[in-house]
PDB file of C-alpha atoms in Angstrom:
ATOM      1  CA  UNK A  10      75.213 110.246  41.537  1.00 33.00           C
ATOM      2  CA  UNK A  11      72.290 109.951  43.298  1.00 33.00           C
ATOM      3  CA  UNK A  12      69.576 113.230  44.086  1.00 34.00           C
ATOM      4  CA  UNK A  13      71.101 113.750  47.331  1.00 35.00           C
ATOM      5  CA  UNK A  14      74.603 113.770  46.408  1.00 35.00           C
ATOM      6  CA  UNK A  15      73.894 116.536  44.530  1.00 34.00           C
ATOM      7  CA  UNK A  16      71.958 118.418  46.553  1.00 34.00           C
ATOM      8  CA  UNK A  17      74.708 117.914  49.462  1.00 36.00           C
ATOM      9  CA  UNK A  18      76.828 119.517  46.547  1.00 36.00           C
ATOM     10  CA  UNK A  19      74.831 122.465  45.455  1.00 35.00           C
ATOM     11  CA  UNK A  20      73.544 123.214  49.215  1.00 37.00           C
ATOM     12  CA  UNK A  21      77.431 123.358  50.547  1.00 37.00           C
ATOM     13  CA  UNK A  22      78.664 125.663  47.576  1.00 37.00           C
ATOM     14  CA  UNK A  23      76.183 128.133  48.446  1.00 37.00           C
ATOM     15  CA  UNK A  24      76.173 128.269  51.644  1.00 39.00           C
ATOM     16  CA  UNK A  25      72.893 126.530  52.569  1.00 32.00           C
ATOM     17  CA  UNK A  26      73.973 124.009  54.984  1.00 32.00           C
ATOM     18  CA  UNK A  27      76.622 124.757  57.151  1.00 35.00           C
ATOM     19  CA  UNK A  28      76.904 121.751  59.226  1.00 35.00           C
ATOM     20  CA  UNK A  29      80.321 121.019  59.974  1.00 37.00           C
ATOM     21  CA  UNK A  30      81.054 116.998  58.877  1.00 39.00           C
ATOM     22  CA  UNK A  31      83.659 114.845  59.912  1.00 39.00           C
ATOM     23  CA  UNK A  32      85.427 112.829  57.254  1.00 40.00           C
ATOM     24  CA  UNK A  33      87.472 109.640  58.058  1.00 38.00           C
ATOM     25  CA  UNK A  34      87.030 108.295  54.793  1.00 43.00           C
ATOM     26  CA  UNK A  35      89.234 109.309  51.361  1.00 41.00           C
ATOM     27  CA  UNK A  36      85.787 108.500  49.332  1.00 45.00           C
ATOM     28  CA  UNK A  37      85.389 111.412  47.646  1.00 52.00           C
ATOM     29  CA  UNK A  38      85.115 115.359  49.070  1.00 51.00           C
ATOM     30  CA  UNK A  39      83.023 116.455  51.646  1.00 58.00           C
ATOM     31  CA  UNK A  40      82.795 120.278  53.179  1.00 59.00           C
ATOM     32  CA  UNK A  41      84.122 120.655  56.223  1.00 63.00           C
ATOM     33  CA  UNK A  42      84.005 123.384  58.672  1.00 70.00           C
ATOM     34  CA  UNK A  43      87.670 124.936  59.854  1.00 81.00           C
ATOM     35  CA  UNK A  44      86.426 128.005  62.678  1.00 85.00           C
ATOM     36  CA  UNK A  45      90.011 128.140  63.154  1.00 88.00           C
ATOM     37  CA  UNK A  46      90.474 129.873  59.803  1.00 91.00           C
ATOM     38  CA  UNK A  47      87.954 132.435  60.220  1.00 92.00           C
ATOM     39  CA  UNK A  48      90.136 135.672  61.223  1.00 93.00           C
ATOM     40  CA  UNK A  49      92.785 138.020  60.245  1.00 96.00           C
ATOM     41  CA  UNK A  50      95.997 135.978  59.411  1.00 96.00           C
ATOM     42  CA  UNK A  51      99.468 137.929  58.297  1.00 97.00           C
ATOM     43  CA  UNK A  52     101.906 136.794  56.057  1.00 96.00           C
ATOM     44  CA  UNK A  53     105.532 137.104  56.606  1.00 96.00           C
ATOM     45  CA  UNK A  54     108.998 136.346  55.215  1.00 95.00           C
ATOM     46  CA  UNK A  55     110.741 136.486  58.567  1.00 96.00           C
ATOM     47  CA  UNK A  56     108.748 134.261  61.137  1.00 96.00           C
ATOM     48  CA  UNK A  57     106.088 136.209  62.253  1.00 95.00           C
ATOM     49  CA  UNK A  58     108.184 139.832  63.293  1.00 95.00           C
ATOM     50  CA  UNK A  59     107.230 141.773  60.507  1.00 95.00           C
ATOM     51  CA  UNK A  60     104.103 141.264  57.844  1.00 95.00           C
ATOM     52  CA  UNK A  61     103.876 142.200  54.175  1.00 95.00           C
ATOM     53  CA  UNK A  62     100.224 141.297  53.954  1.00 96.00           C
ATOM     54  CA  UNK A  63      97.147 139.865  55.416  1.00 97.00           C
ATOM     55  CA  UNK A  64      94.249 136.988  54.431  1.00 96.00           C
ATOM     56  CA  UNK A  65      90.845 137.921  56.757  1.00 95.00           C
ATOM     57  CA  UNK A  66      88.474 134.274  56.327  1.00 94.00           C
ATOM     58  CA  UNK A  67      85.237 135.200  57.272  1.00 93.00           C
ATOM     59  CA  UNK A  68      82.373 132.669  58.199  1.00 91.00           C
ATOM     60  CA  UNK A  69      80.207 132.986  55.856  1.00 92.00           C
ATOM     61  CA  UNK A  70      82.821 131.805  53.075  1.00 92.00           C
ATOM     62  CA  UNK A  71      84.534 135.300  51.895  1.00 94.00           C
ATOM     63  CA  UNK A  72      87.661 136.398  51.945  1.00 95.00           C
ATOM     64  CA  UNK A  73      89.340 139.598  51.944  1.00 96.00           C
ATOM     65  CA  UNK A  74      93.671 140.151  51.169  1.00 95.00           C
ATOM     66  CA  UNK A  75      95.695 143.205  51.332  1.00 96.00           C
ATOM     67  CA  UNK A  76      99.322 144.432  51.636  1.00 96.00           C
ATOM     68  CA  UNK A  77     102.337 145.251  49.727  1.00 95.00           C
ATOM     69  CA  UNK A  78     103.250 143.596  46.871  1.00 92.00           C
ATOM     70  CA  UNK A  79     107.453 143.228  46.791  1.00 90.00           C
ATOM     71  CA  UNK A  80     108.035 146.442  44.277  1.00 93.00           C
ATOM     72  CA  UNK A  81     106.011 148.567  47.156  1.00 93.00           C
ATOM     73  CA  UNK A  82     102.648 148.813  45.372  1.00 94.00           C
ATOM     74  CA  UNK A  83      99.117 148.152  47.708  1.00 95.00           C
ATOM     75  CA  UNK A  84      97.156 145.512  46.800  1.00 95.00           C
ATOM     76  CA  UNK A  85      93.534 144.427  48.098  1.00 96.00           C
ATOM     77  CA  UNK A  86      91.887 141.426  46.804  1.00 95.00           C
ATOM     78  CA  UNK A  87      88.442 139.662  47.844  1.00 96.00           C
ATOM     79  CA  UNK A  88      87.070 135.981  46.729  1.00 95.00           C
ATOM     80  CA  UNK A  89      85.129 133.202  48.353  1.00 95.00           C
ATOM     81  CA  UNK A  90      86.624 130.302  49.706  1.00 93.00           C
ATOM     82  CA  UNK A  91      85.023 126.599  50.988  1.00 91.00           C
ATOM     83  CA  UNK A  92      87.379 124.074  52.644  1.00 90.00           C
ATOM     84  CA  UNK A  93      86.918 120.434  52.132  1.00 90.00           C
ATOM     85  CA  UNK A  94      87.978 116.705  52.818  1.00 86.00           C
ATOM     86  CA  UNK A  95      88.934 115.161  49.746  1.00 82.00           C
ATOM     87  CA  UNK A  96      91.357 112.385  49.072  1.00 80.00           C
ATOM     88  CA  UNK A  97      92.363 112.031  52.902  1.00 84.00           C
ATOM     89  CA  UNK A  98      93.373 116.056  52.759  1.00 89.00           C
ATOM     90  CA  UNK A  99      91.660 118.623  54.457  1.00 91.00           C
ATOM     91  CA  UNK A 100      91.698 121.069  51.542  1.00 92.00           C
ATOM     92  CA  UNK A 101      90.941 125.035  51.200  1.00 93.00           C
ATOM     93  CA  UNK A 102      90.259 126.188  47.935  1.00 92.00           C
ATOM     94  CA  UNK A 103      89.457 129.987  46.777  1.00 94.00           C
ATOM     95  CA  UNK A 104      88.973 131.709  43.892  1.00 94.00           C
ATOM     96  CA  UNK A 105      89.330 136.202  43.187  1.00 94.00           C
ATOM     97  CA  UNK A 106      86.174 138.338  42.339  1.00 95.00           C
ATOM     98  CA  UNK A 107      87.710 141.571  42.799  1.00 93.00           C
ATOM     99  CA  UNK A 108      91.089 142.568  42.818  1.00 93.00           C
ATOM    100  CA  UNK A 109      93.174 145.927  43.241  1.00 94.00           C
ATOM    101  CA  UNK A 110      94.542 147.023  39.691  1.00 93.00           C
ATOM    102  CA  UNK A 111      98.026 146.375  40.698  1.00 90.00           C
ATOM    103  CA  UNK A 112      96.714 141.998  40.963  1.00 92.00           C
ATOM    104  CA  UNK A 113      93.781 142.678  38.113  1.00 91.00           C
ATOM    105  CA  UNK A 114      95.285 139.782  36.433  1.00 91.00           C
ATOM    106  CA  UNK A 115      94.014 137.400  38.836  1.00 89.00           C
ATOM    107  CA  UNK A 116      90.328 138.244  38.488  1.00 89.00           C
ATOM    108  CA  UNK A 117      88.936 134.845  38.619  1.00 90.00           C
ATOM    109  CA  UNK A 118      91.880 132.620  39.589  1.00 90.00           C
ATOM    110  CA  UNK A 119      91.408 129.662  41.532  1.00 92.00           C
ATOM    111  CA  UNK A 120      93.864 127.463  44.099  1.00 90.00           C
ATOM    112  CA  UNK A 121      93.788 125.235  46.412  1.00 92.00           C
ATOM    113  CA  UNK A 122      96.083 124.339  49.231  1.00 95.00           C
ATOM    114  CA  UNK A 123      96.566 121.408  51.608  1.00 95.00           C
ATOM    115  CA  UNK A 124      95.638 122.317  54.919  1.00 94.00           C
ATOM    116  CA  UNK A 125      99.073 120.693  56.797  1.00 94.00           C
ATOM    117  CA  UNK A 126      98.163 122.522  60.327  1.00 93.00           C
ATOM    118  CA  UNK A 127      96.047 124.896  61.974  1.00 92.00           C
ATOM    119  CA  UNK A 128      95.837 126.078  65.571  1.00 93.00           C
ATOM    120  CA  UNK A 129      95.032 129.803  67.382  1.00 93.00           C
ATOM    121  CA  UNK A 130      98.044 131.037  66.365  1.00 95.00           C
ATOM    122  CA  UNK A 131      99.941 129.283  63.255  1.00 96.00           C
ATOM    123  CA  UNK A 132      98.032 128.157  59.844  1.00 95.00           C
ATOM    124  CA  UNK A 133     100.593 126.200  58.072  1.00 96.00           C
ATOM    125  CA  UNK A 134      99.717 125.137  54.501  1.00 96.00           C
ATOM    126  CA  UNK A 135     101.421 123.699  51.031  1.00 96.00           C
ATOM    127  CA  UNK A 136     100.353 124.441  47.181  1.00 94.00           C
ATOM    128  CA  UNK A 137      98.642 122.105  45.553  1.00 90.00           C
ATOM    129  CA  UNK A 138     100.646 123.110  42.813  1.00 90.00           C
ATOM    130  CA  UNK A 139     104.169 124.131  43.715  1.00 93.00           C
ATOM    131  CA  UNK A 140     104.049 121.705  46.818  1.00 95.00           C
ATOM    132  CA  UNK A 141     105.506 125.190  48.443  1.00 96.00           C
ATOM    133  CA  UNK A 142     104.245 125.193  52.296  1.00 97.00           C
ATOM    134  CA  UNK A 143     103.892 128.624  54.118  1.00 96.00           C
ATOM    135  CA  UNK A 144     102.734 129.265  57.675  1.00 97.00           C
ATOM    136  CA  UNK A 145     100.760 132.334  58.209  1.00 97.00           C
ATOM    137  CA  UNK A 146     100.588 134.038  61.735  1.00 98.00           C
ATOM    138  CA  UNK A 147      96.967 134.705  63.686  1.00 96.00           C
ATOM    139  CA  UNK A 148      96.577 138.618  64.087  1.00 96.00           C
ATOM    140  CA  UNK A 149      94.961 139.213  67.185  1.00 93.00           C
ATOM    141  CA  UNK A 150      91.004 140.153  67.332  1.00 85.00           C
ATOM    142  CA  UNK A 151      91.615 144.046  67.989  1.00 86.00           C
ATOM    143  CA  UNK A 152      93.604 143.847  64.337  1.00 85.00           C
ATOM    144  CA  UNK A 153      91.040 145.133  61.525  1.00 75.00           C
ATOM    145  CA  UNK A 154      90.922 144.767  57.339  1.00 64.00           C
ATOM    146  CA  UNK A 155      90.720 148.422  55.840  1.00 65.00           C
ATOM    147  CA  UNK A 156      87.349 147.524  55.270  1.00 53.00           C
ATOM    148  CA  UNK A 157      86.503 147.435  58.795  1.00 48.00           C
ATOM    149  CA  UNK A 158      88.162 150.766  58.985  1.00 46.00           C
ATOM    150  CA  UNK A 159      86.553 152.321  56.377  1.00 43.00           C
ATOM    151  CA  UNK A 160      82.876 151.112  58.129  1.00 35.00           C
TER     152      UNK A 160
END
């Protein structure tokens, strides 16, 4: 791997160049930009009418979850996430820094999922490792995280 290879490496995981790339090529991974992501997006078990919880990707590579878990307890959870092209799949991949004590177990978990479909209002995605695929709903921009509330 040559010197610039890896600085292309260590400069996209931290967030040092943030020029978006596009890959056409299954030669490896390469970061890629999705502004589509970035915003509030709710999950829900019944096509959008009701929401048990909500993902907030922000642009400068954080994330922020909350809701009810199914036994009724809160949960919040934060992380950092980067999306890439790797194998001819636009990938998103996080991993949990701090976590709600009901989801403590988690601290530190990492996934990726396959990036099937995104537009403004549906972000449709399957496990890498279940191969389970799950469309999330856009929240519009007046919808906040409890952080924002808090502010």
């Amino acid at each position: 791997m040559n010197i610039w290879r890896i600085w292309l490496l260590m400069a996209t995981f931290w967030g040092m160049l943030s020029v978006p790339a596009q890959a056409t090529d299954n030669a490896g991974w390469i970061w890629v930009d999705e502004p589509l992501l970035h915003g509030v997006w709710g999950n829900s078990d019944d096509g959008g009418k009701s929401f048990w919880g909500y993902d907030e990707y922000r642009t400068d590579g954080t994330f922020k979850s909350w809701g009810k878990l199914p036994d009724g307890r809160d949960y919040e959870a934060e992380g950092v996430y980067q999306n890439s092209f790797d194998g001819g799949q636009k990938k998103s991949c996080a991993v949990f820094l701090r976590l709600s004590e009901t989801v403590k177990e988690l601290t530190g978990y990492a996934f990726c999922v396959i990036v099937v479909a995104i537009d403004s209002a549906h972000y449709t995605f399957q496990d890498q490792e279940s191969g389970e695929i799950t469309t999330v709903y856009r929240m519009p921009a007046s919808f906040s995280s409890p952080a924002a509330d808090a502010r």
